[in-house]
Amino acid sequence: MKALVYHKPKDVKVDTIPDPIIKDSRDAIIRVTATAICGSDLHIYNGLIPDKQKFVVGHEFMGIVEETGTDVQNLKRGDRVVVPFPIACGQCYFCQQQELHTHCENSNPEFYGPEGDLTKGKGGGLFGYTSMYGGYDGGQAEYARVPYADFGPRKVPDELTDEQVLFLTDIFPTGYSAIDWANLQGGETVVVFGCGPVGIMAQKSAWLRGAGRVIGVDIQPYRLEKAKQAAGSEVINATEQNVAEVVRSMTEGRGADVCVDAVGMEADRSLLKKVTSTLGGQVGSAKVLEDCFDAVRRGGMVTTTGVYASYHNNFPLGKFFDKGLGLRGGQAPVQRHIDYLMEVVRDGKVKLDDIITHRLPLSEAEHGYKIFNEKEDNCVKVVLKP
Ligand code: NAD
Ligand code: ZN
Ligand code: ZN
């Protein structure tokens, strides 16, 4: 089959590789009909999350069931499914008692552990996300092997198109998690840093959960425009204005009730910050998390879906303490929210496909990575069709 294979940083290629096969009785093989490139794939592409092995990239995919293992009773050949990006067994302590599926104790046997450190003790397995996350091949391919297929994949109602539901695999539940972690009650002012795909989904989710005011922040004017159109948010351009000051001026001097970091470690930042983080051995920067601590009100909540991968010096712990903030983040527990969010989409309460700017055949995936990474051609979200 054809698949997008990671070779080394900035080097991904559409290669011909053997088709995946069933390896476990709970596996299914999916013929991929739509798959997307994610900001998280860019961390691999840009070398911040490296791997020595080659692997098929891609954790946002859906398709048609081709074959099932003997223990997969809920699916049959021909079913159309979306596949959550966390690989989770559905039976361990974290899957069952906690509904924290990205911390599954069984899906990443080699590198799983309680530490959560740079080189050891990672979380559960993820599709297409390096050896440290289980070494699974991903879905930017013609076919994918889906482990625990009796637990993860969800059947899609016939009336919904692939593009209407594809983002249930990751970015909609992820944006929704950012808002859910903040425990929105209704009426809050929510500021979302990042108007990429995840940031826009967090903005849509904030409205869904009853926010009173939603403000998107970015440094790319075309992405701010997209946030206005697709999420109906007010926007702030962080290259032109001091975000914390603007947010305070909008909130009687207090700051936002909730700030979401939907940027992560690859944030655009000053040269000084780049040099100090490199000298300190840090991977990327925590700049946007610091911006959230600035723009949030006393006693407010900061949540991050933006990915971080190392220690960070000069982290404003004193500010966190003085302001009495709440902080949550992590890989999103997609399986926990996906059924509710599928209903939300089916009922037309939230539209997901309005952020798609590029539809490309899988054979043009390399080009897709380039324009998404470089923010060329007004690219917000690339969908690949194998
Ligand atoms: P993206 O790269 O398209 O979006 C990031 C946005 O941040 C861009 O629009 C960029 O212009 C903007 N930005 C950069 N520096 C900024 C700054 N200093 N201030 C304000 N905005 C700034 O990526 P995405 O697909 O939207 O993903 C966003 C983050 O979410 C990534 O870190 C990704 O890895 C992560 N993610 C996490 C999960 C999860 O489960 N937690 C799931 C999916 C994605
Ligand atoms: Zn993703
Ligand atoms: Zn589990």
GROMACS .gro file of C-alpha atoms and ligand atoms in nm:
model
  432
    1MET     CA    1   0.000   0.000   0.000
    2LYS     CA    2   0.094   0.367  -0.015
    3ALA     CA    3   0.163   0.544   0.314
    4LEU     CA    4   0.324   0.862   0.442
    5VAL     CA    5   0.642   0.744   0.615
    6TYR     CA    6   0.860   0.941   0.860
    7HIS     CA    7   1.228   0.908   0.765
    8LYS     CA    8   1.387   1.191   0.963
    9PRO     CA    9   1.296   1.548   1.059
   10LYS     CA   10   1.166   1.743   0.759
   11ASP     CA   11   1.178   1.420   0.557
   12VAL     CA   12   0.843   1.242   0.517
   13LYS     CA   13   0.766   1.051   0.198
   14VAL     CA   14   0.482   0.859   0.040
   15ASP     CA   15   0.637   0.511   0.021
   16THR     CA   16   0.507   0.172  -0.086
   17ILE     CA   17   0.509  -0.063   0.215
   18PRO     CA   18   0.341  -0.396   0.303
   19ASP     CA   19  -0.030  -0.383   0.388
   20PRO     CA   20  -0.106  -0.411   0.762
   21ILE     CA   21  -0.235  -0.745   0.890
   22ILE     CA   22  -0.438  -0.855   1.192
   23LYS     CA   23  -0.195  -0.933   1.478
   24ASP     CA   24  -0.438  -0.970   1.766
   25SER     CA   25  -0.793  -1.099   1.800
   26ARG     CA   26  -0.910  -0.748   1.899
   27ASP     CA   27  -0.759  -0.582   1.586
   28ALA     CA   28  -0.940  -0.450   1.281
   29ILE     CA   29  -0.802  -0.340   0.946
   30ILE     CA   30  -0.951  -0.019   0.812
   31ARG     CA   31  -0.941   0.104   0.453
   32VAL     CA   32  -0.874   0.472   0.510
   33THR     CA   33  -1.108   0.709   0.323
   34ALA     CA   34  -1.004   1.038   0.486
   35THR     CA   35  -0.715   1.143   0.710
   36ALA     CA   36  -0.582   1.477   0.828
   37ILE     CA   37  -0.252   1.638   0.918
   38CYS     CA   38  -0.237   1.768   1.277
   39GLY     CA   39  -0.027   2.028   1.459
   40SER     CA   40   0.098   1.732   1.663
   41ASP     CA   41   0.240   1.575   1.345
   42LEU     CA   42   0.441   1.894   1.299
   43HIS     CA   43   0.629   1.831   1.627
   44ILE     CA   44   0.752   1.505   1.468
   45TYR     CA   45   0.813   1.672   1.131
   46ASN     CA   46   1.014   1.954   1.295
   47GLY     CA   47   1.224   1.713   1.506
   48LEU     CA   48   1.091   1.810   1.851
   49ILE     CA   49   0.954   1.458   1.902
   50PRO     CA   50   1.217   1.247   1.728
   51ASP     CA   51   1.240   0.877   1.644
   52LYS     CA   52   1.518   0.656   1.510
   53GLN     CA   53   1.267   0.421   1.349
   54LYS     CA   54   1.065   0.482   1.035
   55PHE     CA   55   0.690   0.465   1.083
   56VAL     CA   56   0.363   0.561   0.916
   57VAL     CA   57   0.250   0.900   1.051
   58GLY     CA   58  -0.110   1.005   1.115
   59HIS     CA   59  -0.354   0.977   1.404
   60GLU     CA   60  -0.661   1.147   1.255
   61PHE     CA   61  -0.826   0.893   1.024
   62MET     CA   62  -1.149   0.717   0.937
   63GLY     CA   63  -1.259   0.461   0.685
   64ILE     CA   64  -1.428   0.134   0.605
   65VAL     CA   65  -1.374  -0.184   0.804
   66GLU     CA   66  -1.201  -0.442   0.581
   67GLU     CA   67  -1.133  -0.722   0.826
   68THR     CA   68  -1.185  -0.791   1.196
   69GLY     CA   69  -1.015  -1.013   1.453
   70THR     CA   70  -1.219  -1.291   1.613
   71ASP     CA   71  -1.291  -1.090   1.930
   72VAL     CA   72  -1.429  -0.786   1.750
   73GLN     CA   73  -1.805  -0.843   1.765
   74ASN     CA   74  -1.927  -0.484   1.735
   75LEU     CA   75  -1.791  -0.420   1.384
   76LYS     CA   76  -1.822  -0.599   1.054
   77ARG     CA   77  -1.667  -0.564   0.712
   78GLY     CA   78  -1.813  -0.261   0.535
   79ASP     CA   79  -1.890  -0.052   0.847
   80ARG     CA   80  -1.781   0.311   0.820
   81VAL     CA   81  -1.597   0.427   1.134
   82VAL     CA   82  -1.401   0.713   1.288
   83VAL     CA   83  -1.103   0.610   1.497
   84PRO     CA   84  -1.003   0.797   1.819
   85PHE     CA   85  -0.632   0.885   1.819
   86PRO     CA   86  -0.550   0.736   2.164
   87ILE     CA   87  -0.498   0.360   2.154
   88ALA     CA   88  -0.676   0.231   2.463
   89CYS     CA   89  -0.769  -0.116   2.585
   90GLY     CA   90  -1.095  -0.016   2.757
   91GLN     CA   91  -1.028  -0.253   3.046
   92CYS     CA   92  -0.744  -0.122   3.265
   93TYR     CA   93  -0.757   0.110   3.568
   94PHE     CA   94  -0.719   0.430   3.363
   95CYS     CA   95  -0.959   0.322   3.086
   96GLN     CA   96  -1.227   0.190   3.325
   97GLN     CA   97  -1.210   0.374   3.657
   98GLN     CA   98  -1.076   0.708   3.538
   99GLU     CA   99  -1.193   0.738   3.175
  100LEU     CA  100  -0.841   0.867   3.104
  101HIS     CA  101  -0.783   0.669   2.787
  102THR     CA  102  -0.457   0.836   2.687
  103HIS     CA  103  -0.310   0.688   3.006
  104CYS     CA  104  -0.408   0.329   2.917
  105GLU     CA  105  -0.182   0.084   3.101
  106ASN     CA  106  -0.180  -0.177   2.825
  107SER     CA  107  -0.133  -0.004   2.491
  108ASN     CA  108   0.232   0.106   2.527
  109PRO     CA  109   0.399  -0.192   2.695
  110GLU     CA  110   0.758  -0.091   2.627
  111PHE     CA  111   0.765   0.275   2.732
  112TYR     CA  112   0.462   0.319   2.958
  113GLY     CA  113   0.520   0.431   3.315
  114PRO     CA  114   0.428   0.666   3.598
  115GLU     CA  115   0.721   0.903   3.540
  116GLY     CA  116   0.604   1.109   3.239
  117ASP     CA  117   0.967   1.206   3.179
  118LEU     CA  118   1.167   1.305   2.875
  119THR     CA  119   1.293   0.960   2.786
  120LYS     CA  120   1.091   0.719   2.999
  121GLY     CA  121   0.753   0.660   3.149
  122LYS     CA  122   0.528   0.779   2.869
  123GLY     CA  123   0.149   0.750   2.847
  124GLY     CA  124  -0.057   0.503   2.646
  125GLY     CA  125  -0.011   0.426   2.277
  126LEU     CA  126  -0.096   0.673   2.002
  127PHE     CA  127  -0.136   0.607   1.631
  128GLY     CA  128   0.161   0.719   1.422
  129TYR     CA  129   0.344   0.889   1.709
  130THR     CA  130   0.695   0.736   1.745
  131SER     CA  131   0.834   0.438   1.934
  132MET     CA  132   0.790   0.618   2.269
  133TYR     CA  133   0.412   0.604   2.218
  134GLY     CA  134   0.393   0.240   2.126
  135GLY     CA  135   0.551   0.238   1.780
  136TYR     CA  136   0.214   0.197   1.606
  137ASP     CA  137   0.180   0.282   1.240
  138GLY     CA  138  -0.066   0.563   1.178
  139GLY     CA  139  -0.345   0.639   0.937
  140GLN     CA  140  -0.196   0.863   0.667
  141ALA     CA  141  -0.207   0.552   0.454
  142GLU     CA  142  -0.436   0.343   0.239
  143TYR     CA  143  -0.491   0.094   0.525
  144ALA     CA  144  -0.439   0.097   0.900
  145ARG     CA  145  -0.433  -0.166   1.172
  146VAL     CA  146  -0.654  -0.058   1.462
  147PRO     CA  147  -0.585  -0.236   1.793
  148TYR     CA  148  -0.869  -0.272   2.051
  149ALA     CA  149  -1.115  -0.224   1.766
  150ASP     CA  150  -1.395  -0.349   1.993
  151PHE     CA  151  -1.343  -0.038   2.207
  152GLY     CA  152  -1.211   0.259   2.001
  153PRO     CA  153  -1.375   0.302   1.659
  154ARG     CA  154  -1.725   0.451   1.635
  155LYS     CA  155  -1.972   0.381   1.353
  156VAL     CA  156  -2.079   0.687   1.159
  157PRO     CA  157  -2.445   0.755   1.069
  158ASP     CA  158  -2.497   0.722   0.690
  159GLU     CA  159  -2.628   1.076   0.653
  160LEU     CA  160  -2.298   1.231   0.762
  161THR     CA  161  -2.010   1.272   0.515
  162ASP     CA  162  -1.649   1.185   0.598
  163GLU     CA  163  -1.555   1.552   0.624
  164GLN     CA  164  -1.839   1.622   0.867
  165VAL     CA  165  -1.711   1.365   1.117
  166LEU     CA  166  -1.336   1.322   1.054
  167PHE     CA  167  -1.238   1.569   1.329
  168LEU     CA  168  -1.412   1.356   1.593
  169THR     CA  169  -1.090   1.149   1.584
  170ASP     CA  170  -0.896   1.423   1.757
  171ILE     CA  171  -0.930   1.799   1.727
  172PHE     CA  172  -1.298   1.841   1.822
  173PRO     CA  173  -1.277   1.619   2.134
  174THR     CA  174  -0.940   1.783   2.207
  175GLY     CA  175  -1.076   2.138   2.187
  176TYR     CA  176  -1.377   2.019   2.388
  177SER     CA  177  -1.148   1.870   2.655
  178ALA     CA  178  -0.979   2.208   2.704
  179ILE     CA  179  -1.318   2.356   2.789
  180ASP     CA  180  -1.436   2.057   2.990
  181TRP     CA  181  -1.120   2.066   3.206
  182ALA     CA  182  -1.205   2.430   3.285
  183ASN     CA  183  -1.545   2.311   3.410
  184LEU     CA  184  -1.741   2.583   3.229
  185GLN     CA  185  -2.073   2.665   3.395
  186GLY     CA  186  -2.196   2.926   3.143
  187GLY     CA  187  -2.135   3.297   3.094
  188GLU     CA  188  -1.755   3.289   3.124
  189THR     CA  189  -1.505   3.484   2.917
  190VAL     CA  190  -1.279   3.231   2.747
  191VAL     CA  191  -0.955   3.328   2.572
  192VAL     CA  192  -0.805   3.067   2.341
  193PHE     CA  193  -0.440   3.116   2.241
  194GLY     CA  194  -0.393   2.966   1.895
  195CYS     CA  195  -0.641   2.982   1.607
  196GLY     CA  196  -0.510   2.669   1.442
  197PRO     CA  197  -0.745   2.371   1.403
  198VAL     CA  198  -0.738   2.282   1.774
  199GLY     CA  199  -0.780   2.642   1.890
  200ILE     CA  200  -1.080   2.695   1.664
  201MET     CA  201  -1.237   2.369   1.790
  202ALA     CA  202  -1.181   2.489   2.149
  203GLN     CA  203  -1.359   2.815   2.060
  204LYS     CA  204  -1.653   2.627   1.909
  205SER     CA  205  -1.662   2.407   2.222
  206ALA     CA  206  -1.660   2.712   2.451
  207TRP     CA  207  -1.981   2.838   2.286
  208LEU     CA  208  -2.128   2.487   2.303
  209ARG     CA  209  -2.067   2.485   2.680
  210GLY     CA  210  -2.229   2.826   2.727
  211ALA     CA  211  -1.940   3.074   2.733
  212GLY     CA  212  -2.048   3.437   2.743
  213ARG     CA  213  -1.758   3.566   2.539
  214VAL     CA  214  -1.497   3.385   2.329
  215ILE     CA  215  -1.173   3.548   2.218
  216GLY     CA  216  -0.918   3.389   1.983
  217VAL     CA  217  -0.550   3.491   1.982
  218ASP     CA  218  -0.298   3.420   1.708
  219ILE     CA  219  -0.010   3.580   1.517
  220GLN     CA  220  -0.137   3.493   1.166
  221PRO     CA  221  -0.403   3.735   1.036
  222TYR     CA  222  -0.558   3.471   0.806
  223ARG     CA  223  -0.607   3.232   1.098
  224LEU     CA  224  -0.768   3.508   1.307
  225GLU     CA  225  -1.003   3.566   1.014
  226LYS     CA  226  -1.084   3.192   1.010
  227ALA     CA  227  -1.159   3.198   1.383
  228LYS     CA  228  -1.400   3.488   1.331
  229GLN     CA  229  -1.577   3.310   1.044
  230ALA     CA  230  -1.584   2.954   1.174
  231ALA     CA  231  -1.622   3.012   1.548
  232GLY     CA  232  -1.774   3.359   1.563
  233SER     CA  233  -1.503   3.469   1.808
  234GLU     CA  234  -1.360   3.812   1.879
  235VAL     CA  235  -0.990   3.808   1.797
  236ILE     CA  236  -0.660   3.960   1.911
  237ASN     CA  237  -0.342   3.966   1.702
  238ALA     CA  238  -0.058   3.892   1.944
  239THR     CA  239   0.202   4.052   1.718
  240GLU     CA  240   0.019   4.386   1.728
  241GLN     CA  241  -0.120   4.406   2.079
  242ASN     CA  242  -0.032   4.311   2.435
  243VAL     CA  243  -0.283   4.031   2.482
  244ALA     CA  244  -0.303   4.042   2.862
  245GLU     CA  245  -0.364   4.418   2.858
  246VAL     CA  246  -0.636   4.392   2.593
  247VAL     CA  247  -0.807   4.105   2.777
  248ARG     CA  248  -0.799   4.298   3.105
  249SER     CA  249  -0.944   4.603   2.932
  250MET     CA  250  -1.229   4.382   2.810
  251THR     CA  251  -1.296   4.234   3.156
  252GLU     CA  252  -1.307   4.528   3.398
  253GLY     CA  253  -0.934   4.494   3.461
  254ARG     CA  254  -0.958   4.139   3.594
  255GLY     CA  255  -0.858   3.905   3.311
  256ALA     CA  256  -1.041   3.610   3.152
  257ASP     CA  257  -1.217   3.341   3.353
  258VAL     CA  258  -1.051   3.074   3.141
  259CYS     CA  259  -0.741   3.076   2.919
  260VAL     CA  260  -0.668   2.786   2.685
  261ASP     CA  261  -0.323   2.717   2.540
  262ALA     CA  262  -0.385   2.565   2.196
  263VAL     CA  263  -0.035   2.647   2.069
  264GLY     CA  264   0.215   2.440   2.267
  265MET     CA  265   0.592   2.421   2.261
  266GLU     CA  266   0.646   2.549   1.905
  267ALA     CA  267   0.511   2.896   1.991
  268ASP     CA  268   0.649   3.190   1.803
  269ARG     CA  269   0.873   3.378   2.049
  270SER     CA  270   1.151   3.632   2.083
  271LEU     CA  271   1.509   3.551   1.985
  272LEU     CA  272   1.610   3.594   2.349
  273LYS     CA  273   1.359   3.328   2.458
  274LYS     CA  274   1.483   3.097   2.181
  275VAL     CA  275   1.845   3.131   2.292
  276THR     CA  276   1.772   3.086   2.663
  277SER     CA  277   1.554   2.780   2.607
  278THR     CA  278   1.817   2.619   2.383
  279LEU     CA  279   2.093   2.690   2.637
  280GLY     CA  280   1.872   2.546   2.911
  281GLY     CA  281   1.829   2.221   2.717
  282GLN     CA  282   1.453   2.280   2.682
  283VAL     CA  283   1.244   2.147   2.397
  284GLY     CA  284   1.065   2.448   2.252
  285SER     CA  285   0.912   2.708   2.481
  286ALA     CA  286   0.638   2.750   2.741
  287LYS     CA  287   0.577   3.109   2.629
  288VAL     CA  288   0.207   3.070   2.555
  289LEU     CA  289   0.139   2.896   2.886
  290GLU     CA  290   0.303   3.200   3.051
  291ASP     CA  291   0.080   3.427   2.839
  292CYS     CA  292  -0.223   3.235   2.970
  293PHE     CA  293  -0.111   3.292   3.331
  294ASP     CA  294  -0.093   3.666   3.246
  295ALA     CA  295  -0.429   3.697   3.073
  296VAL     CA  296  -0.634   3.485   3.316
  297ARG     CA  297  -0.805   3.642   3.618
  298ARG     CA  298  -0.723   3.560   3.978
  299GLY     CA  299  -0.869   3.222   4.067
  300GLY     CA  300  -0.921   3.141   3.698
  301MET     CA  301  -0.851   2.822   3.505
  302VAL     CA  302  -0.572   2.762   3.253
  303THR     CA  303  -0.592   2.450   3.038
  304THR     CA  304  -0.352   2.331   2.774
  305THR     CA  305  -0.401   2.106   2.478
  306GLY     CA  306  -0.078   2.246   2.334
  307VAL     CA  307   0.188   1.977   2.359
  308TYR     CA  308   0.494   2.014   2.586
  309ALA     CA  309   0.782   1.770   2.605
  310SER     CA  310   1.049   1.886   2.851
  311TYR     CA  311   1.138   2.079   3.166
  312HIS     CA  312   1.114   2.458   3.145
  313ASN     CA  313   1.315   2.699   3.357
  314ASN     CA  314   1.180   3.035   3.474
  315PHE     CA  315   0.830   2.890   3.474
  316PRO     CA  316   0.614   3.152   3.656
  317LEU     CA  317   0.523   2.935   3.953
  318GLY     CA  318   0.499   3.241   4.181
  319LYS     CA  319   0.235   3.394   3.954
  320PHE     CA  320   0.044   3.066   3.948
  321PHE     CA  321   0.045   3.061   4.328
  322ASP     CA  322  -0.029   3.430   4.389
  323LYS     CA  323  -0.321   3.431   4.146
  324GLY     CA  324  -0.450   3.099   4.282
  325LEU     CA  325  -0.493   2.942   3.940
  326GLY     CA  326  -0.616   2.604   3.829
  327LEU     CA  327  -0.413   2.420   3.566
  328ARG     CA  328  -0.502   2.113   3.361
  329GLY     CA  329  -0.389   1.967   3.035
  330GLY     CA  330  -0.266   1.662   2.849
  331GLN     CA  331  -0.358   1.436   2.563
  332ALA     CA  332  -0.734   1.445   2.522
  333PRO     CA  333  -0.949   1.152   2.639
  334VAL     CA  334  -1.128   1.123   2.303
  335GLN     CA  335  -1.318   0.803   2.389
  336ARG     CA  336  -1.479   0.981   2.686
  337HIS     CA  337  -1.641   1.255   2.477
  338ILE     CA  338  -1.678   1.114   2.125
  339ASP     CA  339  -2.031   0.972   2.151
  340TYR     CA  340  -2.177   1.295   2.287
  341LEU     CA  341  -1.984   1.500   2.030
  342MET     CA  342  -2.103   1.273   1.746
  343GLU     CA  343  -2.460   1.362   1.852
  344VAL     CA  344  -2.370   1.730   1.862
  345VAL     CA  345  -2.248   1.705   1.502
  346ARG     CA  346  -2.544   1.495   1.387
  347ASP     CA  347  -2.786   1.747   1.542
  348GLY     CA  348  -2.608   2.027   1.355
  349LYS     CA  349  -2.515   2.210   1.677
  350VAL     CA  350  -2.149   2.237   1.575
  351LYS     CA  351  -2.002   2.222   1.225
  352LEU     CA  352  -1.650   2.083   1.192
  353ASP     CA  353  -1.563   2.086   0.821
  354ASP     CA  354  -1.558   2.465   0.783
  355ILE     CA  355  -1.191   2.480   0.883
  356ILE     CA  356  -1.075   2.258   0.593
  357THR     CA  357  -0.872   2.466   0.349
  358HIS     CA  358  -0.695   2.193   0.151
  359ARG     CA  359  -0.808   1.858   0.015
  360LEU     CA  360  -0.522   1.660  -0.137
  361PRO     CA  361  -0.465   1.306  -0.259
  362LEU     CA  362  -0.238   1.105  -0.025
  363SER     CA  363   0.029   1.119  -0.296
  364GLU     CA  364   0.061   1.494  -0.227
  365ALA     CA  365   0.099   1.455   0.150
  366GLU     CA  366   0.454   1.596   0.149
  367HIS     CA  367   0.325   1.918  -0.002
  368GLY     CA  368   0.047   1.921   0.258
  369TYR     CA  369   0.301   1.903   0.540
  370LYS     CA  370   0.501   2.185   0.391
  371ILE     CA  371   0.217   2.433   0.350
  372PHE     CA  372   0.061   2.347   0.688
  373ASN     CA  373   0.397   2.386   0.863
  374GLU     CA  374   0.499   2.706   0.682
  375LYS     CA  375   0.146   2.855   0.703
  376GLU     CA  376   0.152   2.898   0.323
  377ASP     CA  377  -0.147   2.939   0.092
  378ASN     CA  378  -0.373   3.035   0.388
  379CYS     CA  379  -0.356   2.674   0.505
  380VAL     CA  380  -0.554   2.591   0.818
  381LYS     CA  381  -0.635   2.219   0.783
  382VAL     CA  382  -0.530   1.962   0.525
  383VAL     CA  383  -0.742   1.655   0.457
  384LEU     CA  384  -0.576   1.373   0.262
  385LYS     CA  385  -0.778   1.128   0.052
  386PRO     CA  386  -0.596   0.796   0.001
  387NAD     P1  387  -0.118   2.460   1.454
  387NAD     O1  388   0.031   2.458   1.453
  387NAD     O2  389  -0.189   2.466   1.324
  387NAD     O3  390  -0.172   2.582   1.541
  387NAD     C1  391  -0.095   2.657   1.628
  387NAD     C2  392  -0.135   2.802   1.613
  387NAD     O4  393  -0.066   2.879   1.712
  387NAD     C3  394  -0.097   2.862   1.477
  387NAD     O5  395  -0.210   2.921   1.417
  387NAD     C4  396   0.010   2.965   1.513
  387NAD     O6  397   0.010   3.077   1.425
  387NAD     C5  398  -0.029   3.002   1.654
  387NAD     N1  399   0.078   3.061   1.734
  387NAD     C6  400   0.211   3.037   1.728
  387NAD     N2  401   0.277   3.111   1.820
  387NAD     C7  402   0.184   3.184   1.884
  387NAD     C8  403   0.191   3.280   1.991
  387NAD     N3  404   0.307   3.314   2.045
  387NAD     N4  405   0.074   3.337   2.033
  387NAD     C9  406  -0.045   3.303   1.976
  387NAD     N5  407  -0.058   3.212   1.876
  387NAD    C10  408   0.056   3.154   1.832
  387NAD     O7  409  -0.160   2.332   1.537
  387NAD     P2  410  -0.300   2.267   1.583
  387NAD     O8  411  -0.326   2.149   1.499
  387NAD     O9  412  -0.405   2.367   1.600
  387NAD    O10  413  -0.253   2.213   1.726
  387NAD    C11  414  -0.224   2.303   1.832
  387NAD    C12  415  -0.153   2.233   1.947
  387NAD    O11  416  -0.239   2.132   2.000
  387NAD    C13  417  -0.025   2.161   1.906
  387NAD    O12  418   0.072   2.170   2.011
  387NAD    C14  419  -0.070   2.018   1.893
  387NAD    O13  420   0.035   1.926   1.910
  387NAD    C15  421  -0.166   2.010   2.007
  387NAD     N6  422  -0.262   1.898   2.005
  387NAD    C16  423  -0.284   1.837   2.123
  387NAD    C17  424  -0.377   1.738   2.134
  387NAD    C18  425  -0.408   1.681   2.268
  387NAD    O14  426  -0.467   1.576   2.279
  387NAD     N7  427  -0.371   1.750   2.374
  387NAD    C19  428  -0.444   1.694   2.020
  387NAD    C20  429  -0.421   1.758   1.898
  387NAD    C21  430  -0.328   1.859   1.892
  388ZN      ZN  431  -0.411   1.543   1.600
  389ZN      ZN  432  -0.647   0.066   2.907
   0.00000   0.00000   0.00000
